[in-house]
PDB file of C-alpha atoms in Angstrom:
ATOM      1  CA  UNK A  13       0.000   0.000   0.000  1.00 66.00           C
ATOM      2  CA  UNK A  14       1.168   3.530  -0.746  1.00 76.00           C
ATOM      3  CA  UNK A  15       2.537   5.440   2.199  1.00 89.00           C
ATOM      4  CA  UNK A  16       3.382   9.006   3.040  1.00 94.00           C
ATOM      5  CA  UNK A  17       6.475  10.180   1.186  1.00 95.00           C
ATOM      6  CA  UNK A  18       8.824  12.783   2.537  1.00 96.00           C
ATOM      7  CA  UNK A  19      11.768  14.392   0.837  1.00 97.00           C
ATOM      8  CA  UNK A  20      14.549  14.796   1.374  1.00 97.00           C
ATOM      9  CA  UNK A  21      15.187  12.097   3.957  1.00 95.00           C
ATOM     10  CA  UNK A  22      18.274  13.842   5.260  1.00 96.00           C
ATOM     11  CA  UNK A  23      19.236  17.483   5.088  1.00 97.00           C
ATOM     12  CA  UNK A  24      22.252  19.326   6.421  1.00 97.00           C
ATOM     13  CA  UNK A  25      22.189  23.113   6.615  1.00 97.00           C
ATOM     14  CA  UNK A  26      24.220  25.894   8.164  1.00 97.00           C
ATOM     15  CA  UNK A  27      22.851  28.342  10.713  1.00 97.00           C
ATOM     16  CA  UNK A  28      20.794  31.140   9.203  1.00 96.00           C
ATOM     17  CA  UNK A  29      20.150  29.178   6.019  1.00 97.00           C
ATOM     18  CA  UNK A  30      16.726  28.169   4.759  1.00 97.00           C
ATOM     19  CA  UNK A  31      15.284  24.711   4.207  1.00 97.00           C
ATOM     20  CA  UNK A  32      12.229  23.320   2.468  1.00 98.00           C
ATOM     21  CA  UNK A  33      10.769  19.967   3.419  1.00 98.00           C
ATOM     22  CA  UNK A  34       8.215  18.228   1.241  1.00 98.00           C
ATOM     23  CA  UNK A  35       5.443  15.817   2.084  1.00 97.00           C
ATOM     24  CA  UNK A  36       3.350  13.755  -0.301  1.00 97.00           C
ATOM     25  CA  UNK A  37       0.293  12.273   1.446  1.00 96.00           C
ATOM     26  CA  UNK A  38      -1.242   8.904   0.810  1.00 94.00           C
ATOM     27  CA  UNK A  39      -3.400   9.117  -2.347  1.00 92.00           C
ATOM     28  CA  UNK A  40      -6.903  10.508  -1.614  1.00 89.00           C
ATOM     29  CA  UNK A  41      -5.822  11.841   1.772  1.00 91.00           C
ATOM     30  CA  UNK A  42      -6.794  15.498   2.084  1.00 90.00           C
ATOM     31  CA  UNK A  43      -5.220  16.414   5.422  1.00 91.00           C
ATOM     32  CA  UNK A  44      -1.552  16.852   6.202  1.00 95.00           C
ATOM     33  CA  UNK A  45       0.098  17.325   9.597  1.00 95.00           C
ATOM     34  CA  UNK A  46       3.644  18.346  10.467  1.00 97.00           C
ATOM     35  CA  UNK A  47       5.404  17.254  13.666  1.00 95.00           C
ATOM     36  CA  UNK A  48       8.873  17.978  15.008  1.00 96.00           C
ATOM     37  CA  UNK A  49      10.727  15.370  17.074  1.00 91.00           C
ATOM     38  CA  UNK A  50      13.869  16.622  18.769  1.00 91.00           C
ATOM     39  CA  UNK A  51      16.583  14.195  19.926  1.00 87.00           C
ATOM     40  CA  UNK A  52      15.154  11.941  22.617  1.00 83.00           C
ATOM     41  CA  UNK A  53      11.865  13.830  22.659  1.00 86.00           C
ATOM     42  CA  UNK A  54       8.281  13.117  21.723  1.00 86.00           C
ATOM     43  CA  UNK A  55       6.810  14.455  18.480  1.00 89.00           C
ATOM     44  CA  UNK A  56       5.460  17.980  18.829  1.00 93.00           C
ATOM     45  CA  UNK A  57       2.663  19.148  16.554  1.00 93.00           C
ATOM     46  CA  UNK A  58       3.550  22.107  14.344  1.00 96.00           C
ATOM     47  CA  UNK A  59       0.722  22.722  11.894  1.00 95.00           C
ATOM     48  CA  UNK A  60      -1.919  20.990   9.790  1.00 93.00           C
ATOM     49  CA  UNK A  61      -3.813  21.622   6.577  1.00 93.00           C
ATOM     50  CA  UNK A  62      -7.175  20.370   5.382  1.00 90.00           C
ATOM     51  CA  UNK A  63      -8.196  20.935   1.785  1.00 89.00           C
ATOM     52  CA  UNK A  64      -5.339  23.418   1.342  1.00 90.00           C
ATOM     53  CA  UNK A  65      -6.404  25.572   4.279  1.00 92.00           C
ATOM     54  CA  UNK A  66      -4.611  25.722   7.613  1.00 91.00           C
ATOM     55  CA  UNK A  67      -6.746  23.701   9.996  1.00 88.00           C
ATOM     56  CA  UNK A  68      -4.770  23.710  13.234  1.00 88.00           C
ATOM     57  CA  UNK A  69      -1.649  25.347  14.558  1.00 91.00           C
ATOM     58  CA  UNK A  70       0.691  24.141  17.236  1.00 91.00           C
ATOM     59  CA  UNK A  71       4.117  25.211  18.360  1.00 88.00           C
ATOM     60  CA  UNK A  72       5.386  26.340  14.978  1.00 93.00           C
ATOM     61  CA  UNK A  73       7.975  29.130  15.163  1.00 94.00           C
ATOM     62  CA  UNK A  74       7.296  32.325  13.230  1.00 95.00           C
ATOM     63  CA  UNK A  75      10.412  31.530  11.157  1.00 96.00           C
ATOM     64  CA  UNK A  76       8.578  28.527   9.727  1.00 96.00           C
ATOM     65  CA  UNK A  77       5.738  28.563   7.247  1.00 96.00           C
ATOM     66  CA  UNK A  78       3.862  25.855   5.450  1.00 96.00           C
ATOM     67  CA  UNK A  79       1.277  25.361   2.791  1.00 96.00           C
ATOM     68  CA  UNK A  80      -0.696  22.647   1.068  1.00 96.00           C
ATOM     69  CA  UNK A  81      -0.946  22.648  -2.702  1.00 96.00           C
ATOM     70  CA  UNK A  82      -3.730  21.689  -5.104  1.00 94.00           C
ATOM     71  CA  UNK A  83      -2.345  18.138  -5.403  1.00 93.00           C
ATOM     72  CA  UNK A  84      -2.464  17.930  -1.568  1.00 94.00           C
ATOM     73  CA  UNK A  85       1.268  17.765  -1.111  1.00 96.00           C
ATOM     74  CA  UNK A  86       2.651  20.084   1.524  1.00 97.00           C
ATOM     75  CA  UNK A  87       5.862  22.003   2.031  1.00 98.00           C
ATOM     76  CA  UNK A  88       7.378  23.224   5.272  1.00 97.00           C
ATOM     77  CA  UNK A  89       9.611  26.237   4.763  1.00 97.00           C
ATOM     78  CA  UNK A  90      12.133  27.018   7.465  1.00 97.00           C
ATOM     79  CA  UNK A  91      14.154  30.213   7.480  1.00 97.00           C
ATOM     80  CA  UNK A  92      16.964  31.603   9.645  1.00 97.00           C
ATOM     81  CA  UNK A  93      17.756  28.107  10.818  1.00 97.00           C
ATOM     82  CA  UNK A  94      19.033  27.682  14.368  1.00 97.00           C
ATOM     83  CA  UNK A  95      20.959  24.834  15.971  1.00 96.00           C
ATOM     84  CA  UNK A  96      17.841  23.977  17.953  1.00 95.00           C
ATOM     85  CA  UNK A  97      15.936  23.269  14.755  1.00 97.00           C
ATOM     86  CA  UNK A  98      17.929  20.056  14.328  1.00 97.00           C
ATOM     87  CA  UNK A  99      15.291  17.371  14.594  1.00 96.00           C
ATOM     88  CA  UNK A 100      13.304  14.733  12.795  1.00 93.00           C
ATOM     89  CA  UNK A 101      10.368  16.301  10.981  1.00 96.00           C
ATOM     90  CA  UNK A 102       7.453  13.988  10.435  1.00 94.00           C
ATOM     91  CA  UNK A 103       4.595  14.487   8.075  1.00 96.00           C
ATOM     92  CA  UNK A 104       1.360  12.576   8.573  1.00 95.00           C
ATOM     93  CA  UNK A 105      -1.755  12.383   6.451  1.00 94.00           C
ATOM     94  CA  UNK A 106      -5.353  11.365   6.869  1.00 90.00           C
ATOM     95  CA  UNK A 107      -8.637  11.281   5.006  1.00 86.00           C
ATOM     96  CA  UNK A 108     -11.220  13.620   6.467  1.00 75.00           C
ATOM     97  CA  UNK A 109     -13.375  11.044   8.277  1.00 66.00           C
ATOM     98  CA  UNK A 110     -10.409   9.235   9.769  1.00 64.00           C
ATOM     99  CA  UNK A 111      -8.759  12.561  10.441  1.00 60.00           C
ATOM    100  CA  UNK A 112     -11.657  13.615  12.614  1.00 64.00           C
ATOM    101  CA  UNK A 113     -10.991  10.589  14.799  1.00 70.00           C
ATOM    102  CA  UNK A 114      -7.290  11.339  14.976  1.00 70.00           C
ATOM    103  CA  UNK A 115      -6.036   8.425  12.889  1.00 83.00           C
ATOM    104  CA  UNK A 116      -2.951   9.649  11.089  1.00 89.00           C
ATOM    105  CA  UNK A 117      -0.430   7.836   8.950  1.00 91.00           C
ATOM    106  CA  UNK A 118       3.128   8.942   9.371  1.00 93.00           C
ATOM    107  CA  UNK A 119       5.889   9.299   6.827  1.00 94.00           C
ATOM    108  CA  UNK A 120       9.510   8.241   7.397  1.00 91.00           C
ATOM    109  CA  UNK A 121      10.554  11.744   8.392  1.00 93.00           C
ATOM    110  CA  UNK A 122      13.212  14.194   7.273  1.00 96.00           C
ATOM    111  CA  UNK A 123      16.227  14.407   9.529  1.00 95.00           C
ATOM    112  CA  UNK A 124      17.415  18.007   9.554  1.00 97.00           C
ATOM    113  CA  UNK A 125      20.839  18.796  10.947  1.00 97.00           C
ATOM    114  CA  UNK A 126      21.794  22.419  11.431  1.00 97.00           C
ATOM    115  CA  UNK A 127      25.514  23.060  11.827  1.00 96.00           C
TER     116      UNK A 127
ATOM    117  CA  UNK B  18      -3.786  22.307  27.714  1.00 67.00           C
ATOM    118  CA  UNK B  19      -3.897  18.578  27.638  1.00 75.00           C
ATOM    119  CA  UNK B  20      -0.852  16.498  28.428  1.00 88.00           C
ATOM    120  CA  UNK B  21       0.103  12.855  28.188  1.00 93.00           C
ATOM    121  CA  UNK B  22       2.308  11.104  30.724  1.00 94.00           C
ATOM    122  CA  UNK B  23       4.229   7.922  30.177  1.00 95.00           C
ATOM    123  CA  UNK B  24       5.814   6.970  33.470  1.00 86.00           C
ATOM    124  CA  UNK B  25       8.169   4.276  32.226  1.00 87.00           C
ATOM    125  CA  UNK B  26      10.960   5.871  30.241  1.00 91.00           C
ATOM    126  CA  UNK B  27      13.061   2.774  29.722  1.00 95.00           C
ATOM    127  CA  UNK B  28      11.939  -0.817  30.216  1.00 96.00           C
ATOM    128  CA  UNK B  29      14.152  -3.865  29.871  1.00 97.00           C
ATOM    129  CA  UNK B  30      12.530  -7.288  29.631  1.00 97.00           C
ATOM    130  CA  UNK B  31      13.534 -10.793  28.708  1.00 97.00           C
ATOM    131  CA  UNK B  32      11.797 -12.575  25.875  1.00 96.00           C
ATOM    132  CA  UNK B  33       8.466 -14.144  26.870  1.00 96.00           C
ATOM    133  CA  UNK B  34       8.010 -11.713  29.755  1.00 97.00           C
ATOM    134  CA  UNK B  35       4.750  -9.809  30.005  1.00 97.00           C
ATOM    135  CA  UNK B  36       4.619  -6.122  29.224  1.00 97.00           C
ATOM    136  CA  UNK B  37       2.550  -3.267  30.563  1.00 97.00           C
ATOM    137  CA  UNK B  38       3.314   0.346  29.684  1.00 97.00           C
ATOM    138  CA  UNK B  39       1.458   3.094  31.468  1.00 96.00           C
ATOM    139  CA  UNK B  40      -0.188   6.101  29.842  1.00 96.00           C
ATOM    140  CA  UNK B  41      -2.213   8.801  31.585  1.00 96.00           C
ATOM    141  CA  UNK B  42      -3.721  11.904  30.040  1.00 93.00           C
ATOM    142  CA  UNK B  43      -5.061  15.117  31.484  1.00 90.00           C
ATOM    143  CA  UNK B  44      -8.178  16.094  29.598  1.00 79.00           C
ATOM    144  CA  UNK B  45     -11.670  15.898  30.970  1.00 72.00           C
ATOM    145  CA  UNK B  46     -13.582  15.768  27.717  1.00 80.00           C
ATOM    146  CA  UNK B  47     -13.995  13.146  25.051  1.00 84.00           C
ATOM    147  CA  UNK B  48     -10.722  11.812  23.748  1.00 87.00           C
ATOM    148  CA  UNK B  49      -9.481   9.399  21.161  1.00 90.00           C
ATOM    149  CA  UNK B  50      -6.467   7.400  22.248  1.00 93.00           C
ATOM    150  CA  UNK B  51      -3.613   5.828  20.334  1.00 94.00           C
ATOM    151  CA  UNK B  52      -0.460   3.834  20.784  1.00 96.00           C
ATOM    152  CA  UNK B  53       2.271   4.211  18.181  1.00 95.00           C
ATOM    153  CA  UNK B  54       5.488   2.221  17.871  1.00 95.00           C
ATOM    154  CA  UNK B  55       8.740   3.514  16.424  1.00 91.00           C
ATOM    155  CA  UNK B  56      11.291   0.836  15.547  1.00 91.00           C
ATOM    156  CA  UNK B  57      14.918   1.962  15.415  1.00 86.00           C
ATOM    157  CA  UNK B  58      15.431   4.256  12.461  1.00 81.00           C
ATOM    158  CA  UNK B  59      11.852   3.973  11.311  1.00 84.00           C
ATOM    159  CA  UNK B  60       8.718   6.083  11.325  1.00 85.00           C
ATOM    160  CA  UNK B  61       5.781   5.955  13.683  1.00 90.00           C
ATOM    161  CA  UNK B  62       3.400   3.072  13.101  1.00 92.00           C
ATOM    162  CA  UNK B  63      -0.061   2.781  14.573  1.00 92.00           C
ATOM    163  CA  UNK B  64      -0.385  -0.134  17.012  1.00 95.00           C
ATOM    164  CA  UNK B  65      -3.956   0.386  18.133  1.00 94.00           C
ATOM    165  CA  UNK B  66      -6.587   3.019  18.765  1.00 93.00           C
ATOM    166  CA  UNK B  67      -9.625   3.621  20.950  1.00 93.00           C
ATOM    167  CA  UNK B  68     -12.576   5.789  19.984  1.00 88.00           C
ATOM    168  CA  UNK B  69     -15.556   4.387  21.862  1.00 87.00           C
ATOM    169  CA  UNK B  70     -17.234   1.136  22.873  1.00 90.00           C
ATOM    170  CA  UNK B  71     -15.342  -1.779  24.364  1.00 93.00           C
ATOM    171  CA  UNK B  72     -12.577  -0.271  26.492  1.00 94.00           C
ATOM    172  CA  UNK B  73     -10.309  -3.219  25.753  1.00 96.00           C
ATOM    173  CA  UNK B  74      -8.891  -2.809  22.273  1.00 96.00           C
ATOM    174  CA  UNK B  75      -6.702  -5.194  20.373  1.00 95.00           C
ATOM    175  CA  UNK B  76      -4.062  -4.069  17.947  1.00 94.00           C
ATOM    176  CA  UNK B  77      -1.425  -5.528  15.727  1.00 93.00           C
ATOM    177  CA  UNK B  78       1.356  -7.900  16.769  1.00 93.00           C
ATOM    178  CA  UNK B  79      -0.508  -9.184  19.832  1.00 95.00           C
ATOM    179  CA  UNK B  80      -0.737  -5.828  21.615  1.00 97.00           C
ATOM    180  CA  UNK B  81      -3.807  -4.675  23.479  1.00 97.00           C
ATOM    181  CA  UNK B  82      -4.735  -1.660  25.564  1.00 97.00           C
ATOM    182  CA  UNK B  83      -7.383  -0.902  28.145  1.00 96.00           C
ATOM    183  CA  UNK B  84      -9.083   2.457  28.499  1.00 95.00           C
ATOM    184  CA  UNK B  85     -10.068   3.243  32.090  1.00 94.00           C
ATOM    185  CA  UNK B  86     -11.958   6.507  31.979  1.00 91.00           C
ATOM    186  CA  UNK B  87     -12.047   7.004  35.746  1.00 91.00           C
ATOM    187  CA  UNK B  88      -8.271   6.800  35.879  1.00 93.00           C
ATOM    188  CA  UNK B  89      -7.636   8.748  32.647  1.00 93.00           C
ATOM    189  CA  UNK B  90      -5.456   5.850  31.616  1.00 95.00           C
ATOM    190  CA  UNK B  91      -4.798   3.850  28.473  1.00 97.00           C
ATOM    191  CA  UNK B  92      -2.185   1.222  29.322  1.00 97.00           C
ATOM    192  CA  UNK B  93      -0.570  -0.956  26.693  1.00 97.00           C
ATOM    193  CA  UNK B  94      -0.109  -4.672  27.310  1.00 97.00           C
ATOM    194  CA  UNK B  95       1.369  -7.722  25.667  1.00 97.00           C
ATOM    195  CA  UNK B  96       1.366 -11.159  27.344  1.00 97.00           C
ATOM    196  CA  UNK B  97       4.696 -12.316  25.911  1.00 97.00           C
ATOM    197  CA  UNK B  98       7.221  -9.973  24.297  1.00 97.00           C
ATOM    198  CA  UNK B  99       9.667 -10.890  21.573  1.00 96.00           C
ATOM    199  CA  UNK B 100      13.089  -9.512  20.738  1.00 96.00           C
ATOM    200  CA  UNK B 101      11.508  -7.879  17.682  1.00 95.00           C
ATOM    201  CA  UNK B 102       9.338  -5.731  19.974  1.00 97.00           C
ATOM    202  CA  UNK B 103      12.412  -3.672  20.861  1.00 96.00           C
ATOM    203  CA  UNK B 104      11.318  -0.157  19.970  1.00 96.00           C
ATOM    204  CA  UNK B 105      10.026   3.101  21.364  1.00 94.00           C
ATOM    205  CA  UNK B 106       6.338   3.262  22.221  1.00 96.00           C
ATOM    206  CA  UNK B 107       4.343   6.480  22.223  1.00 94.00           C
ATOM    207  CA  UNK B 108       0.919   7.066  23.667  1.00 95.00           C
ATOM    208  CA  UNK B 109      -1.058   9.829  21.944  1.00 94.00           C
ATOM    209  CA  UNK B 110      -4.316  11.613  22.580  1.00 92.00           C
ATOM    210  CA  UNK B 111      -6.639  13.598  20.386  1.00 88.00           C
ATOM    211  CA  UNK B 112      -9.399  15.670  21.946  1.00 81.00           C
ATOM    212  CA  UNK B 113     -12.558  16.858  20.262  1.00 72.00           C
ATOM    213  CA  UNK B 114     -12.177  20.091  18.381  1.00 72.00           C
ATOM    214  CA  UNK B 115      -8.586  19.518  17.377  1.00 75.00           C
ATOM    215  CA  UNK B 116      -7.039  17.350  14.723  1.00 76.00           C
ATOM    216  CA  UNK B 117      -3.554  17.292  16.190  1.00 86.00           C
ATOM    217  CA  UNK B 118      -2.217  14.518  18.361  1.00 90.00           C
ATOM    218  CA  UNK B 119      -0.521  15.150  21.681  1.00 91.00           C
ATOM    219  CA  UNK B 120       2.183  12.591  22.333  1.00 92.00           C
ATOM    220  CA  UNK B 121       3.657  11.305  25.551  1.00 93.00           C
ATOM    221  CA  UNK B 122       7.406  11.324  26.044  1.00 91.00           C
ATOM    222  CA  UNK B 123       7.724   7.721  24.923  1.00 93.00           C
ATOM    223  CA  UNK B 124       8.904   4.499  26.521  1.00 95.00           C
ATOM    224  CA  UNK B 125      11.972   2.764  25.197  1.00 95.00           C
ATOM    225  CA  UNK B 126      11.472  -0.993  25.384  1.00 97.00           C
ATOM    226  CA  UNK B 127      14.482  -3.254  25.172  1.00 97.00           C
ATOM    227  CA  UNK B 128      13.809  -6.975  24.917  1.00 97.00           C
ATOM    228  CA  UNK B 129      16.765  -9.215  25.636  1.00 95.00           C
ATOM    229  CA  UNK B 130      16.951 -12.615  23.922  1.00 89.00           C
TER     230      UNK B 130
END
């Protein structure tokens, strides 16, 4: 079965640089969620989109922005990167009915390292 | 704000031992509850979920969990663990009105052969 695809899988950036992470949801899924998992920490919700509109917002820094496109893929844009942004960034997707119950399917994550 | 507590941070068991991982949440309203597993180097996979009905839910790989509303708990159990169960286990909660999940801090399970 098709799963959530994230690219790139690994990314190394310098401080103050920008990064763009991409997420391709499972086909027919209309909702995308972004989570950040720091080293040894639990995943923290950043932001979500339903039908290309922001549906929920968590602890996303102002330096980050995200959007969902017409094909339902999503991009997380991160600017002025800081050392503390080094983390595993997960994308999850759901179809609206399952999404209302909280069932989300996670991608493999993008490991961002900021030097 | 709701929170999720997992009291066992690191559990070491021998194969065939029984497992119980604790999860408590702090939200008084209706919640949906989940357990996810993260194998080394892999992404989060859904083990089981509870929405309503029978408070004892069965998931994949022989795992089950019991929702006790009065205790705000959703503990994960497995009668006999295997070496392949070595992973990190996350409890997660979704409350009504939000789509996001709130995760606990995770429990690292190490099963020794």
